[in-house]
Structure formats: C-alpha cells, structure tokens
CSV table of C-alpha atoms and ligand atoms in Angstrom, one decimal:
chain,number,residue,atom,x,y,z
A,23,UNK,CA,0.0,0.0,0.0
A,24,UNK,CA,1.6,3.3,-1.2
A,25,UNK,CA,1.8,6.0,1.4
A,26,UNK,CA,3.9,8.6,-0.5
A,27,UNK,CA,3.8,9.5,-4.2
A,28,UNK,CA,6.9,11.3,-5.6
A,29,UNK,CA,6.3,13.0,-8.9
A,30,UNK,CA,9.4,13.4,-11.1
A,31,UNK,CA,12.3,10.9,-11.3
A,32,UNK,CA,15.2,13.2,-12.0
A,33,UNK,CA,18.1,13.3,-9.6
A,34,UNK,CA,16.1,15.2,-7.1
A,35,UNK,CA,12.9,13.0,-7.1
A,36,UNK,CA,14.9,9.8,-7.1
A,37,UNK,CA,17.0,11.0,-4.1
A,38,UNK,CA,13.8,12.1,-2.2
A,39,UNK,CA,12.3,8.6,-3.0
A,40,UNK,CA,15.4,6.8,-1.7
A,41,UNK,CA,15.5,8.8,1.6
A,42,UNK,CA,11.8,8.3,2.2
A,43,UNK,CA,11.9,4.6,1.5
A,44,UNK,CA,14.9,4.2,3.8
A,45,UNK,CA,12.8,5.8,6.5
A,46,UNK,CA,10.1,3.2,6.2
A,47,UNK,CA,7.8,4.9,3.7
A,48,UNK,CA,6.2,2.9,0.9
A,49,UNK,CA,7.0,5.1,-2.0
A,50,UNK,CA,5.7,5.2,-5.6
A,51,UNK,CA,8.0,7.2,-7.9
A,52,UNK,CA,6.2,8.5,-11.0
A,53,UNK,CA,7.6,10.0,-14.2
A,54,UNK,CA,6.4,10.3,-17.7
A,55,UNK,CA,9.7,8.7,-18.8
A,56,UNK,CA,12.4,6.4,-17.4
A,57,UNK,CA,14.2,7.9,-14.4
A,58,UNK,CA,17.0,10.5,-15.2
A,59,UNK,CA,16.2,11.1,-18.9
A,60,UNK,CA,15.7,14.9,-18.7
A,61,UNK,CA,17.8,17.6,-17.2
A,62,UNK,CA,19.6,15.2,-14.9
A,63,UNK,CA,20.7,13.3,-18.0
A,64,UNK,CA,22.5,16.0,-20.0
A,65,UNK,CA,24.4,18.1,-17.5
A,66,UNK,CA,28.1,18.4,-17.2
A,67,UNK,CA,28.3,15.8,-14.4
A,68,UNK,CA,30.1,17.8,-11.8
A,69,UNK,CA,29.3,17.3,-8.1
A,70,UNK,CA,30.1,20.9,-7.3
A,71,UNK,CA,31.5,20.9,-3.8
A,72,UNK,CA,33.1,24.3,-4.7
A,73,UNK,CA,29.8,26.0,-5.7
A,74,UNK,CA,29.2,27.8,-2.4
A,75,UNK,CA,28.4,30.9,-4.5
A,76,UNK,CA,25.3,30.2,-6.6
A,77,UNK,CA,25.4,31.8,-10.1
A,78,UNK,CA,24.5,35.5,-9.6
A,79,UNK,CA,23.0,37.8,-12.2
A,80,UNK,CA,25.8,40.2,-13.5
A,81,UNK,CA,25.8,43.6,-11.8
A,82,UNK,CA,28.6,45.3,-13.7
A,83,UNK,CA,27.5,47.6,-16.5
A,84,UNK,CA,30.1,46.3,-18.9
A,85,UNK,CA,28.9,42.7,-18.4
A,86,UNK,CA,25.2,43.7,-18.7
A,87,UNK,CA,26.0,45.6,-21.9
A,88,UNK,CA,27.8,42.6,-23.4
A,89,UNK,CA,24.9,40.3,-22.7
A,90,UNK,CA,22.3,42.9,-23.9
A,91,UNK,CA,24.1,43.4,-27.2
A,92,UNK,CA,24.5,39.6,-27.6
A,93,UNK,CA,28.3,39.7,-27.6
A,94,UNK,CA,29.7,36.5,-26.3
A,95,UNK,CA,28.2,33.0,-26.3
A,96,UNK,CA,28.0,32.3,-22.5
A,97,UNK,CA,24.6,33.9,-22.1
A,98,UNK,CA,21.9,34.1,-24.8
A,99,UNK,CA,18.4,35.4,-24.6
A,100,UNK,CA,15.3,35.0,-26.8
A,101,UNK,CA,13.7,38.4,-27.1
A,102,UNK,CA,10.2,36.9,-27.4
A,103,UNK,CA,10.6,35.4,-23.9
A,104,UNK,CA,11.7,38.6,-22.2
A,105,UNK,CA,8.2,40.0,-21.3
A,106,UNK,CA,7.4,36.9,-19.2
A,107,UNK,CA,11.0,36.8,-17.8
A,108,UNK,CA,11.2,40.4,-16.9
A,109,UNK,CA,9.8,40.2,-13.4
A,110,UNK,CA,11.8,37.1,-12.2
A,111,UNK,CA,15.0,38.4,-13.8
A,112,UNK,CA,14.6,41.8,-12.1
A,113,UNK,CA,14.2,40.0,-8.8
A,114,UNK,CA,17.3,37.8,-9.7
A,115,UNK,CA,19.3,41.0,-10.4
A,116,UNK,CA,18.0,42.5,-7.1
A,117,UNK,CA,19.0,39.4,-5.1
A,118,UNK,CA,22.5,39.5,-6.7
A,119,UNK,CA,23.4,42.8,-5.1
A,120,UNK,CA,26.3,42.3,-2.7
A,121,UNK,CA,24.6,42.5,0.7
A,122,UNK,CA,21.7,40.3,-0.3
A,123,UNK,CA,24.0,37.9,-2.2
A,124,UNK,CA,26.3,37.4,0.8
A,125,UNK,CA,23.3,36.3,2.9
A,126,UNK,CA,22.2,33.9,0.1
A,127,UNK,CA,25.7,32.4,-0.1
A,128,UNK,CA,25.8,31.8,3.6
A,129,UNK,CA,22.5,29.8,3.3
A,130,UNK,CA,23.4,28.0,0.1
A,131,UNK,CA,26.7,26.9,1.4
A,132,UNK,CA,24.9,24.9,4.1
A,133,UNK,CA,23.6,22.6,1.4
A,134,UNK,CA,26.7,22.5,-0.8
A,135,UNK,CA,28.9,21.6,2.2
A,136,UNK,CA,27.2,18.1,2.3
A,137,UNK,CA,27.1,17.5,-1.5
A,138,UNK,CA,30.1,15.0,-1.6
A,139,UNK,CA,29.3,13.2,1.6
A,140,UNK,CA,25.6,12.7,0.7
A,141,UNK,CA,26.5,11.5,-2.8
A,142,UNK,CA,29.2,9.2,-1.4
A,143,UNK,CA,26.6,7.5,0.8
A,144,UNK,CA,24.3,6.8,-2.2
A,145,UNK,CA,27.1,5.9,-4.6
A,146,UNK,CA,28.3,3.3,-2.2
A,147,UNK,CA,24.8,2.0,-1.5
A,148,UNK,CA,24.1,1.9,-5.3
A,149,UNK,CA,27.5,0.3,-6.2
A,150,UNK,CA,28.0,3.2,-8.7
A,151,UNK,CA,31.7,3.8,-8.0
A,152,UNK,CA,32.7,3.0,-11.6
A,153,UNK,CA,30.8,6.2,-12.8
A,154,UNK,CA,32.8,8.5,-10.5
A,155,UNK,CA,36.1,10.4,-10.9
A,156,UNK,CA,37.8,12.2,-8.0
A,157,UNK,CA,40.1,14.5,-9.9
A,158,UNK,CA,38.2,17.8,-9.5
A,159,UNK,CA,37.7,20.2,-12.4
A,160,UNK,CA,39.4,23.2,-14.0
A,161,UNK,CA,38.6,26.8,-14.7
A,162,UNK,CA,40.8,28.0,-17.6
A,163,UNK,CA,41.9,31.6,-18.0
A,164,UNK,CA,42.8,33.5,-21.1
A,165,UNK,CA,43.5,36.8,-19.3
A,166,UNK,CA,45.5,37.6,-16.2
A,167,UNK,CA,42.9,40.0,-14.8
A,168,UNK,CA,40.3,37.3,-14.7
A,169,UNK,CA,42.7,34.7,-13.4
A,170,UNK,CA,43.9,36.9,-10.5
A,171,UNK,CA,40.4,37.9,-9.5
A,172,UNK,CA,39.3,34.3,-9.5
A,173,UNK,CA,42.4,33.2,-7.6
A,174,UNK,CA,41.6,35.8,-4.9
A,175,UNK,CA,38.0,34.7,-4.7
A,176,UNK,CA,39.1,31.0,-4.3
A,177,UNK,CA,41.4,32.0,-1.4
A,178,UNK,CA,38.3,33.5,0.2
A,179,UNK,CA,36.3,30.4,-0.4
A,180,UNK,CA,39.1,28.3,1.2
A,181,UNK,CA,39.2,30.6,4.2
A,182,UNK,CA,35.5,31.0,4.7
A,183,UNK,CA,34.1,27.7,3.6
A,184,UNK,CA,37.0,25.2,3.5
A,185,UNK,CA,36.7,24.8,-0.3
A,186,UNK,CA,40.1,23.5,-1.7
A,187,UNK,CA,41.8,24.5,-4.9
A,188,UNK,CA,45.2,24.8,-6.5
A,189,UNK,CA,46.4,27.8,-8.6
A,190,UNK,CA,48.1,26.7,-11.8
A,191,UNK,CA,50.3,28.7,-14.1
A,192,UNK,CA,50.2,28.0,-17.8
A,193,UNK,CA,53.1,25.5,-17.6
A,194,UNK,CA,51.5,23.6,-14.7
A,195,UNK,CA,48.2,23.4,-16.6
A,196,UNK,CA,49.9,22.1,-19.7
A,197,UNK,CA,51.5,19.3,-17.6
A,198,UNK,CA,48.1,18.4,-16.0
A,199,UNK,CA,46.2,18.5,-19.3
A,200,UNK,CA,48.7,18.0,-22.1
A,201,UNK,CA,46.0,17.7,-24.8
A,202,UNK,CA,44.9,21.4,-24.5
A,203,UNK,CA,46.1,23.1,-27.7
A,204,UNK,CA,45.9,26.8,-26.7
A,205,UNK,CA,48.3,28.2,-24.1
A,206,UNK,CA,46.4,29.7,-21.2
A,207,UNK,CA,47.6,32.1,-18.6
A,208,UNK,CA,46.7,29.7,-15.9
A,209,UNK,CA,43.9,27.7,-14.3
A,210,UNK,CA,42.2,27.2,-11.0
A,211,UNK,CA,41.9,23.5,-10.1
A,212,UNK,CA,39.0,22.9,-7.8
A,213,UNK,CA,40.2,19.8,-6.1
A,214,UNK,CA,37.2,18.8,-4.0
A,215,UNK,CA,34.5,18.1,-6.7
A,216,UNK,CA,33.8,14.6,-7.9
A,217,UNK,CA,32.7,14.1,-11.5
A,218,UNK,CA,30.3,11.7,-13.1
A,219,UNK,CA,31.1,10.1,-16.4
A,220,UNK,CA,27.4,9.5,-17.2
A,221,UNK,CA,25.0,11.5,-15.1
A,222,UNK,CA,21.9,9.7,-16.6
A,223,UNK,CA,23.5,6.4,-15.6
A,224,UNK,CA,24.0,7.6,-12.1
A,225,UNK,CA,20.3,8.5,-11.7
A,226,UNK,CA,19.5,5.0,-13.1
A,227,UNK,CA,21.8,3.4,-10.5
A,228,UNK,CA,20.1,5.4,-7.8
A,229,UNK,CA,16.7,4.4,-9.1
A,230,UNK,CA,17.8,0.7,-9.0
A,231,UNK,CA,18.8,1.3,-5.4
A,232,UNK,CA,15.4,2.7,-4.7
A,233,UNK,CA,13.8,-0.4,-6.1
A,234,UNK,CA,16.1,-2.7,-4.1
A,235,UNK,CA,14.9,-0.8,-1.0
A,236,UNK,CA,11.3,-1.9,-1.9
A,237,UNK,CA,10.2,1.2,-3.8
A,238,UNK,CA,8.1,1.1,-7.0
A,239,UNK,CA,8.5,3.1,-10.2
A,240,UNK,CA,5.6,3.8,-12.6
A,241,UNK,CA,5.0,5.8,-15.7
A,242,UNK,CA,2.4,8.6,-15.2
A,243,UNK,CA,1.6,12.2,-15.7
A,244,UNK,CA,1.8,14.8,-12.9
A,245,UNK,CA,-1.0,16.7,-14.7
A,246,UNK,CA,-3.5,14.1,-13.4
A,247,UNK,CA,-2.6,14.8,-9.7
A,248,UNK,CA,-5.6,15.8,-7.6
A,249,UNK,CA,-6.6,15.8,-4.0
A,250,UNK,CA,-8.5,12.8,-2.7
A,251,UNK,CA,-9.8,13.2,0.8
A,252,UNK,CA,-6.8,14.3,2.9
A,253,UNK,CA,-4.4,12.8,0.4
A,254,UNK,CA,-3.6,12.7,-3.3
A,255,UNK,CA,-4.3,10.6,-6.3
A,256,UNK,CA,-2.7,10.3,-9.8
A,257,UNK,CA,-3.2,8.3,-12.9
A,258,UNK,CA,-0.4,5.9,-13.9
A,259,UNK,CA,0.0,3.3,-16.7
A,260,UNK,CA,-1.1,0.8,-14.0
A,261,UNK,CA,-4.2,2.7,-13.1
A,262,UNK,CA,-5.3,5.2,-10.5
A,263,UNK,CA,-2.9,5.4,-7.5
A,264,UNK,CA,-3.5,7.2,-4.2
A,265,UNK,CA,-1.4,8.1,-1.2
A,266,UNK,CA,-1.5,10.1,2.0
A,267,UNK,CA,1.3,12.4,0.8
A,268,UNK,CA,2.8,13.7,-2.4
A,269,UNK,CA,6.0,15.3,-3.4
A,270,UNK,CA,6.5,17.5,-6.5
A,271,UNK,CA,10.1,17.1,-7.8
A,272,UNK,CA,9.4,18.1,-11.4
A,273,UNK,CA,12.5,20.2,-12.1
A,274,UNK,CA,11.7,22.9,-14.8
A,275,UNK,CA,8.2,21.5,-15.1
A,276,UNK,CA,7.4,22.5,-11.5
A,277,UNK,CA,6.3,25.9,-12.6
A,278,UNK,CA,3.4,24.5,-14.6
A,279,UNK,CA,2.4,21.9,-12.0
A,280,UNK,CA,2.4,24.4,-9.1
A,281,UNK,CA,0.5,27.0,-11.2
A,282,UNK,CA,-2.3,24.4,-11.7
A,283,UNK,CA,-2.5,24.2,-7.9
A,284,UNK,CA,-2.8,28.0,-7.6
A,285,UNK,CA,0.8,29.0,-6.8
A,286,UNK,CA,2.5,31.8,-8.6
A,287,UNK,CA,6.2,31.1,-8.0
A,288,UNK,CA,8.7,33.2,-10.0
A,289,UNK,CA,10.3,30.2,-11.5
A,290,UNK,CA,12.2,30.4,-14.8
A,291,UNK,CA,14.4,28.2,-17.0
A,292,UNK,CA,18.0,28.7,-17.9
A,293,UNK,CA,18.2,26.4,-20.8
A,294,UNK,CA,21.5,24.7,-21.8
A,295,UNK,CA,22.8,22.4,-24.6
A,296,UNK,CA,25.2,19.7,-24.9
A,297,UNK,CA,26.9,17.9,-27.8
A,298,UNK,CA,29.1,14.9,-27.6
A,299,UNK,CA,32.2,14.1,-29.8
A,300,UNK,CA,34.2,11.0,-30.5
A,301,UNK,CA,37.3,10.8,-28.2
A,302,UNK,CA,40.5,11.4,-30.2
A,303,UNK,CA,43.8,9.8,-29.0
A,304,UNK,CA,45.4,13.3,-28.7
A,305,UNK,CA,42.2,14.8,-27.3
A,306,UNK,CA,41.9,13.2,-23.9
A,307,UNK,CA,41.0,15.3,-20.9
A,308,UNK,CA,41.5,14.0,-17.4
A,309,UNK,CA,38.9,16.2,-15.8
A,310,UNK,CA,36.2,18.7,-17.0
A,311,UNK,CA,37.6,22.1,-18.1
A,312,UNK,CA,35.5,25.3,-18.2
A,313,UNK,CA,36.8,27.9,-20.7
A,314,UNK,CA,35.7,30.6,-18.3
A,315,UNK,CA,36.1,33.5,-20.7
A,316,UNK,CA,34.2,31.8,-23.5
A,317,UNK,CA,31.4,30.3,-21.5
A,318,UNK,CA,31.4,26.6,-22.3
A,319,UNK,CA,32.7,23.5,-20.7
A,320,UNK,CA,34.3,20.3,-22.0
A,321,UNK,CA,33.8,17.1,-19.9
A,322,UNK,CA,35.2,13.6,-20.4
A,323,UNK,CA,32.3,11.2,-20.5
A,324,UNK,CA,31.8,7.5,-21.1
A,325,UNK,CA,30.8,8.1,-24.7
A,326,UNK,CA,33.4,10.7,-25.6
A,327,UNK,CA,33.9,14.4,-24.9
A,328,UNK,CA,30.7,16.4,-23.9
A,329,UNK,CA,30.6,20.1,-24.6
A,330,UNK,CA,28.0,22.0,-22.5
A,331,UNK,CA,26.9,25.6,-23.0
A,332,UNK,CA,26.0,28.4,-20.6
A,333,UNK,CA,22.5,29.8,-20.1
A,334,UNK,CA,19.9,30.5,-22.7
A,335,UNK,CA,16.9,32.6,-21.4
A,336,UNK,CA,14.0,31.3,-23.5
A,337,UNK,CA,10.6,29.8,-22.9
A,338,UNK,CA,10.8,26.2,-21.7
A,339,UNK,CA,9.1,24.9,-24.8
A,340,UNK,CA,10.7,27.2,-27.4
A,341,UNK,CA,12.3,25.5,-30.3
A,342,UNK,CA,16.0,24.5,-30.1
A,343,UNK,CA,18.4,27.2,-31.2
A,344,UNK,CA,21.9,26.1,-32.2
A,345,UNK,CA,23.6,29.5,-32.0
A,346,UNK,CA,25.3,28.9,-28.7
A,347,UNK,CA,26.3,25.3,-29.3
A,348,UNK,CA,27.5,25.9,-32.8
A,349,UNK,CA,29.5,29.0,-31.8
A,350,UNK,CA,31.2,27.4,-28.9
A,351,UNK,CA,32.0,24.3,-30.9
A,352,UNK,CA,34.2,26.3,-33.2
A,353,UNK,CA,36.1,27.7,-30.2
A,354,UNK,CA,36.3,24.4,-28.4
A,355,UNK,CA,37.7,22.7,-31.5
A,356,UNK,CA,40.7,25.1,-31.3
A,357,UNK,CA,41.2,24.2,-27.7
A,358,UNK,CA,40.9,20.4,-27.9
A,359,UNK,CA,41.0,17.9,-30.7
A,360,UNK,CA,37.4,16.8,-30.9
A,361,UNK,CA,36.3,14.0,-33.2
A,362,UNK,CA,33.0,13.6,-35.0
A,363,UNK,CA,29.7,14.6,-33.5
A,364,UNK,CA,28.1,11.5,-31.9
A,365,UNK,CA,24.5,12.6,-32.4
A,366,UNK,CA,22.6,14.3,-35.2
A,367,UNK,CA,21.0,17.0,-33.0
A,368,UNK,CA,22.3,18.6,-29.8
A,369,UNK,CA,20.7,17.8,-26.4
A,370,UNK,CA,18.6,20.5,-24.9
A,371,UNK,CA,17.7,20.9,-21.2
A,372,UNK,CA,16.6,23.5,-18.7
A,373,UNK,CA,18.1,24.5,-15.4
A,374,UNK,CA,15.1,25.1,-13.1
A,375,UNK,CA,15.9,28.5,-11.5
A,376,UNK,CA,14.5,30.8,-8.8
A,377,UNK,CA,15.2,34.5,-8.4
A,378,UNK,CA,17.1,34.1,-5.1
A,379,UNK,CA,19.2,31.3,-6.5
A,380,UNK,CA,18.1,28.8,-3.8
A,381,UNK,CA,16.0,25.7,-4.3
A,382,UNK,CA,12.5,25.3,-2.9
A,383,UNK,CA,12.6,22.4,-0.4
A,384,UNK,CA,9.8,21.8,2.0
A,385,UNK,CA,6.1,21.9,2.7
A,386,UNK,CA,3.6,23.3,0.2
A,387,UNK,CA,2.2,26.5,1.9
A,388,UNK,CA,-1.4,26.1,0.8
A,389,UNK,CA,-1.9,22.3,0.7
A,390,UNK,CA,-1.8,19.7,3.5
A,391,UNK,CA,0.3,16.6,2.8
A,392,UNK,CA,2.0,18.1,-0.3
A,393,UNK,CA,5.8,18.8,-0.4
A,394,UNK,CA,8.1,20.6,-2.9
A,395,UNK,CA,11.7,19.8,-4.1
A,396,UNK,CA,12.7,21.8,-7.2
A,397,UNK,CA,14.5,25.0,-8.4
A,398,UNK,CA,18.1,23.6,-8.1
A,399,UNK,CA,19.3,25.6,-11.2
A,400,UNK,CA,23.0,25.1,-11.9
A,401,UNK,CA,23.6,22.6,-9.1
A,402,UNK,CA,20.8,20.0,-9.2
A,403,UNK,CA,23.1,17.1,-9.8
A,404,UNK,CA,25.2,18.3,-6.9
A,405,UNK,CA,22.4,18.8,-4.5
A,406,UNK,CA,20.0,15.9,-5.3
A,407,UNK,CA,21.0,13.7,-2.4
A,408,UNK,CA,21.2,16.6,0.1
A,409,UNK,CA,17.7,17.7,-0.9
A,410,UNK,CA,16.5,14.1,-0.7
A,411,UNK,CA,17.7,13.7,2.8
A,412,UNK,CA,16.5,17.2,4.0
A,413,UNK,CA,13.0,16.8,2.6
A,414,UNK,CA,12.6,13.2,3.9
A,415,UNK,CA,13.7,14.3,7.4
A,416,UNK,CA,11.1,17.1,7.4
A,417,UNK,CA,8.4,14.8,6.2
A,418,UNK,CA,9.1,12.1,8.8
A,419,UNK,CA,9.5,14.5,11.7
A,420,UNK,CA,13.2,14.0,12.2
A,421,UNK,CA,15.5,16.9,13.1
A,422,UNK,CA,16.8,18.2,9.8
A,423,UNK,CA,20.5,17.9,9.3
A,424,UNK,CA,20.5,21.4,7.7
A,425,UNK,CA,18.3,24.3,8.7
A,426,UNK,CA,15.5,24.1,6.1
A,427,UNK,CA,14.0,27.6,6.7
A,428,UNK,CA,16.0,29.4,4.0
A,429,UNK,CA,14.6,27.0,1.4
A,430,UNK,CA,10.9,27.2,2.4
A,431,UNK,CA,8.4,28.0,-0.4
A,432,UNK,CA,6.9,30.4,2.0
A,433,UNK,CA,9.4,33.0,0.9
A,434,UNK,CA,7.6,33.4,-2.4
A,435,UNK,CA,4.1,33.6,-1.0
A,436,UNK,CA,2.1,36.8,-1.1
A,437,UNK,CA,4.5,38.9,-3.2
B,15,FAD,C1,23.9,22.2,-19.7
B,15,FAD,C2,23.7,21.9,-18.3
B,15,FAD,C3,24.8,21.6,-17.5
B,15,FAD,C4,24.6,21.3,-16.1
B,15,FAD,N1,25.7,20.9,-15.4
B,15,FAD,C5,25.5,20.6,-14.1
B,15,FAD,C6,26.6,20.1,-13.3
B,15,FAD,O1,27.8,19.9,-13.8
B,15,FAD,N2,26.4,19.9,-11.9
B,15,FAD,C7,25.2,20.1,-11.4
B,15,FAD,O2,25.1,19.9,-10.2
B,15,FAD,N3,24.1,20.5,-12.1
B,15,FAD,C8,24.3,20.8,-13.4
B,15,FAD,N4,23.2,21.2,-14.2
B,15,FAD,C9,21.9,21.4,-13.5
B,15,FAD,C10,21.2,20.0,-13.3
B,15,FAD,O3,21.2,19.2,-14.4
B,15,FAD,C11,19.8,20.3,-12.8
B,15,FAD,O4,19.7,21.2,-11.8
B,15,FAD,C12,19.1,19.0,-12.3
B,15,FAD,O5,19.3,18.0,-13.3
B,15,FAD,C13,17.7,19.2,-12.0
B,15,FAD,O6,17.2,17.9,-11.5
B,15,FAD,P1,15.6,17.7,-11.3
B,15,FAD,O7,15.5,16.3,-10.8
B,15,FAD,O8,15.1,18.9,-10.5
B,15,FAD,O9,15.0,17.9,-12.7
B,15,FAD,P2,14.9,16.8,-13.9
B,15,FAD,O10,16.1,16.0,-14.1
B,15,FAD,O11,14.4,17.6,-15.1
B,15,FAD,O12,13.7,15.9,-13.5
B,15,FAD,C14,12.4,16.3,-13.5
B,15,FAD,C15,11.6,15.1,-14.0
B,15,FAD,O13,10.2,15.4,-14.0
B,15,FAD,C16,9.6,14.7,-15.0
B,15,FAD,N5,8.3,15.3,-15.4
B,15,FAD,C17,8.2,16.5,-15.9
B,15,FAD,N6,6.8,16.8,-16.1
B,15,FAD,C18,6.2,15.7,-15.8
B,15,FAD,C19,4.8,15.3,-15.8
B,15,FAD,N7,3.8,16.1,-16.2
B,15,FAD,N8,4.5,14.1,-15.3
B,15,FAD,C20,5.4,13.2,-14.9
B,15,FAD,N9,6.8,13.5,-14.9
B,15,FAD,C21,7.1,14.7,-15.3
B,15,FAD,C22,10.6,14.7,-16.1
B,15,FAD,O14,10.4,13.7,-17.1
B,15,FAD,C23,11.9,14.6,-15.4
B,15,FAD,O15,12.4,13.2,-15.3
B,15,FAD,C24,23.4,21.4,-15.5
B,15,FAD,C25,22.2,21.7,-16.3
B,15,FAD,C26,22.4,22.0,-17.7
B,15,FAD,C27,21.2,22.3,-18.6
C-alpha cells in the first residue's frame, strides 16, 4: 500500500524517494519517462562541492551591456521570452546585489557543504563507483585579470568555507592536461568536486537502489494529480494510485504543476545544450575544463567528450536554437582535438531556476500533505542527495541535518 507518491524521477525526485523509502515509507515514484532522462541526463556531471556561491546575475554595467548586445556565447536570450521573464529576472538581479547575495551564499553553502558526503553515501549503496572520478575540475583563464580575480575569490572560499583549490600557471596546466592546444595564462583547479562520467546512468543506478529498498516506479503524468480526501491521487499506466502524501520534484516543469495548484512562484528556466564528440587519442581530458572567458565546458564522459553551454533565457518549450552550441563548438575545436559529433542534434535541457538562487525544499504552503523539491538551477546534480535527505527528514518528523527555513516555499508567497 503506497503512502507517498513522488512525482518526477530526475536526480532530485529519485533521491527524495530513496530517503523516504529508507525511513520506512512505501514510496511510488512516478515520471512520464524512465528515471533520469531529462535535465539530470544531459548536464556536465560535476558534483560541485566548490559551488558555495550560486550563479549570480551580472551587476557590472560592462557585463550587462555585453549580454544585452548579444556579444559572447556564454549567455543568450530569446527576445520573445523577455516579457514573461522580466519580473523574475529583475528579482534575480536585485538578489544579486552584494549585501543580499552574501546572505544567500551563507545559506546556500549549508547545502553545498554536504554534497560530496551525501552522494558518497548513495554511490556506495548503489554500487555506482565506476561512474565517478575524483580529480576535480578546472577553470581555464585567457586573461591575467580574470585569473587573478578568481584566484583571490578562491582563497576567500578556502578561508570562509573550507573549499580547496590549486592555482596553476600555464606550464603547470599544460602538464596536468597536455591535450589542451591553446596556451592559457593559468587555471584554477577545484580539487574537491567529484565528476560523473554519465549523469543519466548515475540516476539510473540510484533508481535501482530505490527499487532494491522496496520502492516502486511507474509511468504517469503529474498533470493528473488531484486531491482525494486528505491525500492525493494520480493516474499511472497501472491505473489510479492514491497516497496520503505527495512530493513534486518536477525540475523545470514544477512551474506548470504548481500553477495548476494555484501557486505563482517566480520560476524560470535557464536552458542549456550539450553535444558529444568522439574521443581522439590526442584529445583526452583527465577532468572537466571550463573555458571561463568563452562560457562553455568540456567534460570527459563515457561516450566521448561532452561540450556543455552556458545559459539561454528562453521559454521552456521554445524550439531548439543552435547559435550557442555551434558558436562554442568552433572555439572548443581550437582548444581540444574533438572527433566527429556523436548525435545528429544537440541535447537541450533547462536548469530550473529561482530569483534568489536557492532551491525550494519543504512543505507546500497552501496544501496539506504536499511537499516541494525543485529549483536547483545550476547545481541540481550536486544537491539531489542533500535535498532528498533534507526533505525526507522534514516529512518524517526527524531533526533536519541542515536548517530548512531558507529554502521554504513560504518566501515566495504573497509577493
Ligand atoms: C547544460 C547543463 C549543465 C549542467 N551541469 C551541471 C553540473 O555539472 N552539476 C550540477 O550539479 N548540475 C548541473 N546542471 C543542472 C542540473 O542538471 C539540474 O539542476 C538537475 O538535473 C535538476 O534535476 P531535477 O530532478 O530537479 O529535474 P529533472 O532532471 O528535469 O527531473 C524532472 C523530472 O520530472 C519529469 N516530469 C516533468 N513533467 C512531468 C509530468 N507532467 N509528469 C510526470 N513526470 C514529469 C521529467 O520527465 C523529469 O524526469 C546542468 C544543467 C544543464 C542544462
């Protein structure tokens, strides 16, 4: 007999389901597809222990001008989407002001601090060690100004948050990653992060763990969710299922699902692309490398090298636009010997974002027995297991291992 339905089987939903099942709940995990086939499939695969500072909206005029005039490939926007995005983006900009941002970092860091240890727990339980590398990742620099500013910030992160890194000059970088073909002025090596050679396969491994714990997975549509008595019911391929409690973990589709329930959360999507290339013998990377001044990342994956792009501000369902991925591919091919494209079309996904850069984790303000876990933006792969544990602890009345109050949905109510 099901007692909890979790809707959405991305990294977040699967981790919530595992942690509830571990605590004795009988959980039904529902998705319209196999687990881990959407955003959690196509990301860069970095468990970002270093990401104590969530991605802020640029505040400097020069940077804003560069984005507004569409110079650079790291950020792209679709003009037709701007009217709908204006309000959440304005709030994002407002929250990125130094004083407010410092407070957000202090709260966000409480989640990020547990990212490796919580994944380590699930990786061991799932037997997924073969998907993981522990060599950190690199930020590459083409200009000394950018390098020195980032080095200074990294020293602050070490001092304030215990995040470890190594500062490399051009020669040390060339030694670490000999396949890079363009001399750089240096790199920051974040040494704490782990990386996943196939993020979709990690979610699959976690979903298998969930099943081994006694959980059930079904195909179904969150659009059929409705209240039934004090609980919830939803239609799946196996028929109508009901449960006392439900969790929405629908990533970028949470906006639509919560709107149906009467919420008006200022959620938006930061879309992103990837393309994979055949691995060339002289094009091997030991760890992911972010070409920080060009706004794309190259990551060694099981299939080959994956190129991921920065943010595209567009409607969630807008057609694919290859401007960013095609433009960055040209730059990336100068940096690393990439073989043939492995797929006909690029992969497109959407980072589920909130204007204060923090996920929503906790009780639904206006509905009994309904819980939320979404809005993880750039760090959903990183934070899935942390969110899973934090929400399960709240739902089962345990003392939460992290203060959940900064992540409550209540902060977006009534504004
Ligand atoms: C290019 C790119 C690179 C990234 N790199 C990283 C990285 O290196 N590290 C990191 O930590 N994060 C990274 N991210 C962010 C990360 O991928 C996301 O934050 C994370 O995958 C979100 O997980 P989720 O479970 O919330 O959403 P999803 O994985 O999208 O899961 C939501 C699920 O809900 C299901 N669903 C939707 N609607 C319905 C419905 N009506 N009925 C039933 N099911 C439904 C979907 O099928 C899906 O399985 C990156 C993102 C992008 C786009």
